[in-house]
Amino acid sequence: MVDDLREDGFLGGRLRIVQPARGYRAGADAVMLAAACPARAGQSALELGCGAGVAMLCLGARVPGLRLAGLEVQPAYAELARRNAAANAIAAELHQGDLARMPAALRDRDFDHVIANPPYFLDGPSAPDAGRGLARHEQVPLALWVRAGLRRLRPGGWLTLIQRADRLAAVLAALDGRAGAITILPVAARQGRDAGRVIVAARKGARAPLRLLSPFVMHEKPSHSADAEDLTAAAQAVLREGASLSLGGRDSR
């Protein structure tokens, strides 16, 4: 159980999300992930490792009429996701369990979309908060995240991931032979900087060639010079106004 909580606003305050004050808190990456998912009303979407539900609920807020589900290994975070879905009046079913041992309630189902923000770090200093450490440091191999997502997709369904740019090779290796129409969107903090993140979308069973898009730039100024926010217009639209993040050409077979 998480006792020390705080409420954060997302999508310009449209969503109010309760998260641990000292544990793992989702931020811009979760919003970007949700914005990149090409879901349409009436479709189904599953988030693997949903935490407190930020990405899943941002997706539900942007695309009303989705059938949403989330899977989270940490019971306290799964309970927060249930609480946040109810508080924001977004219908979503939450499952507590490990994607490496998929719960029976999800094992025989398929979805139009699967989204995930797998842990970024292979190693490094452990976080003082156990929940934060588990969310940030890889326990289940990245390849298994990709394969678990593909297994939950219907033929032609889309898997959308956000990950550190230096782990792109591992994502592509896990997709090889299993999905196509792969689209990669590098995300850079500022113009001229190396991308720190990549958003990768892939279609199950597709054969279309890989596409590498121009970088999405988050901040307007060349360097951080004040506490004031300096988001680009495109980032403002996604993070504050709930705009979609088009990866283009995703009807390709």
Coordinates of C-alpha atoms in Angstrom, one line a residue:
M1 CA 0.0 0.0 0.0
V2 CA 1.2 3.5 -0.9
D3 CA 0.5 6.0 1.9
D4 CA 2.3 9.2 0.7
L5 CA 0.4 10.4 -2.4
R6 CA 0.1 13.5 -4.5
E7 CA -2.3 14.5 -7.2
D8 CA -0.8 15.5 -10.6
G9 CA -2.6 17.2 -13.5
F10 CA -2.2 15.9 -17.1
L11 CA -3.5 17.2 -20.5
G12 CA -3.9 20.7 -19.2
G13 CA -5.7 19.5 -16.1
R14 CA -8.3 17.4 -17.9
L15 CA -7.0 14.4 -15.9
R16 CA -6.2 14.4 -12.2
I17 CA -3.9 11.5 -11.4
V18 CA -2.9 10.3 -7.9
Q19 CA 0.6 9.0 -7.8
P20 CA 3.2 8.2 -5.1
A21 CA 4.9 11.4 -3.8
R22 CA 8.2 9.6 -3.4
G23 CA 7.8 6.5 -5.6
Y24 CA 7.6 6.2 -9.4
R25 CA 5.6 9.0 -11.0
A26 CA 4.8 8.9 -14.7
G27 CA 5.3 12.2 -16.7
A28 CA 5.8 13.4 -20.2
D29 CA 6.9 10.0 -21.6
A30 CA 3.6 8.4 -20.7
V31 CA 1.6 11.2 -22.3
M32 CA 3.8 11.0 -25.5
L33 CA 3.2 7.2 -25.6
A34 CA -0.6 7.6 -25.4
A35 CA -0.5 10.3 -28.0
A36 CA 1.4 8.0 -30.5
C37 CA -1.1 5.2 -30.2
P38 CA -3.4 5.3 -33.4
A39 CA -6.4 3.9 -31.6
R40 CA -9.9 4.8 -32.8
A41 CA -13.3 4.7 -31.0
G42 CA -14.7 1.2 -30.6
Q43 CA -11.3 -0.4 -30.6
S44 CA -9.5 -2.1 -27.7
A45 CA -6.2 -1.2 -26.1
L46 CA -4.0 -2.8 -23.4
E47 CA -1.2 -1.1 -21.5
L48 CA 1.5 -3.4 -20.2
G49 CA 3.1 -2.1 -17.0
C50 CA 0.5 0.6 -16.5
G51 CA 1.7 1.9 -13.1
A52 CA -0.9 4.4 -11.8
G53 CA -2.6 4.4 -15.2
V54 CA -1.3 7.7 -16.7
A55 CA -0.7 6.5 -20.3
M56 CA -3.8 4.4 -20.4
L57 CA -6.0 7.2 -19.1
C58 CA -4.5 9.8 -21.4
L59 CA -5.3 7.5 -24.3
G60 CA -8.9 7.1 -23.0
A61 CA -9.3 10.9 -22.6
R62 CA -8.1 11.5 -26.1
V63 CA -10.2 8.7 -27.7
P64 CA -13.5 8.2 -26.0
G65 CA -15.2 4.9 -26.6
L66 CA -12.1 2.7 -26.3
R67 CA -12.2 -0.6 -24.5
L68 CA -9.2 -0.1 -22.1
A69 CA -7.3 -2.6 -20.0
G70 CA -4.1 -2.3 -18.0
L71 CA -1.7 -4.8 -16.5
E72 CA 0.5 -3.9 -13.5
V73 CA 2.8 -6.1 -11.5
Q74 CA 2.8 -4.0 -8.3
P75 CA -0.5 -4.3 -6.4
A76 CA -0.3 -0.8 -4.9
Y77 CA 0.1 0.8 -8.3
A78 CA -2.6 -1.4 -9.9
E79 CA -4.9 -0.2 -7.1
L80 CA -4.0 3.4 -7.9
A81 CA -4.8 2.9 -11.6
R82 CA -8.2 1.6 -10.6
R83 CA -8.8 4.6 -8.4
N84 CA -7.6 7.0 -11.1
A85 CA -9.8 5.5 -13.8
A86 CA -12.8 5.8 -11.5
A87 CA -12.0 9.4 -10.4
N88 CA -11.6 10.5 -14.1
A89 CA -14.8 8.6 -15.2
I90 CA -12.8 6.5 -17.8
A91 CA -13.9 2.9 -18.0
A92 CA -10.9 0.6 -17.8
E93 CA -10.3 -2.9 -16.5
L94 CA -7.2 -3.4 -14.3
H95 CA -5.3 -6.6 -13.8
Q96 CA -2.6 -7.2 -11.3
G97 CA 0.1 -9.6 -12.5
D98 CA 3.4 -10.2 -14.2
L99 CA 3.6 -10.0 -18.0
A100 CA 6.1 -12.9 -17.9
R101 CA 3.3 -15.0 -16.5
M102 CA 0.3 -13.4 -18.1
P103 CA -2.9 -13.5 -15.9
A104 CA -5.5 -16.0 -17.1
A105 CA -8.0 -13.2 -17.7
L106 CA -5.7 -11.8 -20.4
R107 CA -4.0 -14.9 -21.7
D108 CA -6.6 -15.8 -24.3
R109 CA -7.6 -12.3 -25.4
D110 CA -6.3 -10.1 -28.2
F111 CA -6.4 -6.3 -28.6
D112 CA -6.3 -3.8 -31.5
H113 CA -3.5 -1.9 -29.7
V114 CA -0.9 -2.6 -27.0
I115 CA 1.2 0.2 -25.5
A116 CA 4.1 0.0 -23.1
N117 CA 6.8 2.1 -21.4
P118 CA 9.2 -0.6 -20.3
P119 CA 11.8 0.1 -17.6
Y120 CA 14.7 2.1 -19.1
F121 CA 17.7 1.0 -17.1
L122 CA 19.5 -2.3 -17.2
D123 CA 21.6 -1.6 -14.1
G124 CA 22.7 1.3 -12.0
P125 CA 22.1 2.5 -8.4
S126 CA 18.9 1.1 -6.9
A127 CA 16.2 3.7 -6.1
P128 CA 15.5 4.3 -2.4
D129 CA 11.9 3.5 -3.0
A130 CA 11.3 -0.1 -4.0
G131 CA 8.3 0.7 -6.3
R132 CA 10.3 3.3 -8.2
G133 CA 13.2 0.9 -8.5
L134 CA 11.1 -1.8 -10.0
A135 CA 9.5 0.6 -12.5
R136 CA 12.8 2.0 -13.6
H137 CA 15.2 -0.9 -13.6
E138 CA 14.6 -3.9 -15.9
Q139 CA 13.6 -7.2 -14.2
V140 CA 11.9 -8.7 -17.2
P141 CA 14.0 -8.5 -20.3
L142 CA 13.0 -5.9 -22.9
A143 CA 12.6 -8.6 -25.5
L144 CA 9.9 -10.3 -23.4
W145 CA 8.0 -7.0 -23.1
V146 CA 7.9 -6.9 -26.9
R147 CA 6.9 -10.5 -27.4
A148 CA 4.2 -10.3 -24.7
G149 CA 2.8 -7.3 -26.4
L150 CA 2.7 -8.9 -29.8
R151 CA 1.1 -12.0 -28.4
R152 CA -1.8 -9.9 -27.1
L153 CA -2.4 -8.3 -30.4
R154 CA -4.8 -9.4 -33.1
P155 CA -3.3 -9.9 -36.6
G156 CA -2.7 -6.4 -38.0
G157 CA -2.8 -4.8 -34.5
W158 CA -0.3 -2.1 -33.4
L159 CA 2.3 -2.3 -30.7
T160 CA 3.6 1.2 -29.6
L161 CA 6.5 1.6 -27.2
I162 CA 8.6 4.4 -25.8
Q163 CA 12.1 3.6 -24.7
R164 CA 15.6 5.2 -24.3
A165 CA 17.2 5.8 -27.7
D166 CA 20.3 3.7 -26.7
R167 CA 18.0 0.7 -26.4
L168 CA 16.5 0.9 -29.9
A169 CA 18.7 -2.0 -31.2
A170 CA 17.2 -4.3 -28.6
V171 CA 13.6 -3.2 -29.5
L172 CA 14.2 -3.8 -33.2
A173 CA 15.9 -7.2 -32.5
A174 CA 12.8 -8.3 -30.5
L175 CA 10.5 -7.2 -33.4
D176 CA 12.5 -8.9 -36.1
G177 CA 10.4 -11.5 -38.0
R178 CA 7.4 -10.8 -35.8
A179 CA 6.1 -7.4 -37.0
G180 CA 6.6 -4.9 -39.8
A181 CA 5.7 -1.4 -40.9
I182 CA 8.0 -0.3 -38.1
T183 CA 8.0 3.5 -37.5
I184 CA 10.6 5.2 -35.3
L185 CA 10.1 8.7 -34.0
P186 CA 13.2 10.1 -32.2
V187 CA 12.4 12.5 -29.4
A188 CA 15.0 15.2 -28.6
A189 CA 14.9 17.6 -25.7
R190 CA 16.1 20.5 -27.9
Q191 CA 16.9 21.3 -31.5
G192 CA 20.3 19.9 -32.5
R193 CA 20.5 17.6 -29.5
D194 CA 20.7 13.8 -29.8
A195 CA 17.5 12.0 -29.3
G196 CA 17.1 10.7 -25.7
R197 CA 14.0 8.7 -26.4
V198 CA 12.4 6.8 -29.3
I199 CA 8.8 6.0 -29.9
V200 CA 8.5 2.8 -31.9
A201 CA 5.3 1.5 -33.5
A202 CA 5.0 -1.8 -35.3
R203 CA 2.2 -3.8 -36.9
K204 CA 1.8 -7.4 -36.2
G205 CA 2.3 -9.5 -39.3
A206 CA 3.0 -6.5 -41.6
R207 CA 5.8 -6.5 -44.2
A208 CA 6.1 -2.8 -45.0
P209 CA 9.6 -1.4 -44.7
L210 CA 10.9 0.5 -41.6
R211 CA 10.5 4.3 -41.6
L212 CA 12.7 6.7 -39.5
L213 CA 10.9 10.0 -39.0
S214 CA 12.3 13.5 -38.3
P215 CA 12.9 14.1 -34.6
F216 CA 10.2 15.5 -32.4
V217 CA 11.7 18.4 -30.4
M218 CA 10.3 19.0 -26.9
H219 CA 11.7 22.5 -26.0
E220 CA 12.0 25.7 -27.9
K221 CA 15.1 27.3 -26.5
P222 CA 18.6 25.9 -27.2
S223 CA 19.3 25.4 -23.5
H224 CA 17.5 25.5 -20.2
S225 CA 17.8 29.1 -18.8
A226 CA 14.9 29.5 -16.4
D227 CA 12.3 27.7 -14.5
A228 CA 9.6 28.8 -17.0
E229 CA 8.3 26.2 -19.3
D230 CA 9.5 26.5 -22.9
L231 CA 7.7 23.7 -24.8
T232 CA 7.6 23.9 -28.6
A233 CA 4.1 24.4 -30.0
A234 CA 4.0 20.7 -31.1
A235 CA 4.9 19.5 -27.6
Q236 CA 2.4 21.9 -26.0
A237 CA -0.3 20.5 -28.2
V238 CA 0.5 16.9 -27.2
L239 CA 1.2 17.4 -23.5
R240 CA -1.3 20.1 -22.6
E241 CA -4.0 20.0 -25.2
G242 CA -4.3 16.2 -25.8
A243 CA -3.4 16.2 -29.5
S244 CA -2.4 13.0 -31.2
L245 CA 1.2 12.4 -32.2
S246 CA 0.9 11.2 -35.7
L247 CA 3.6 8.8 -36.9
G248 CA 2.1 8.8 -40.4
G249 CA 1.6 6.1 -43.0
R250 CA 0.4 3.5 -40.5
D251 CA -2.1 1.9 -42.8
S252 CA 0.8 0.2 -44.5
R253 CA 0.7 -3.6 -44.8

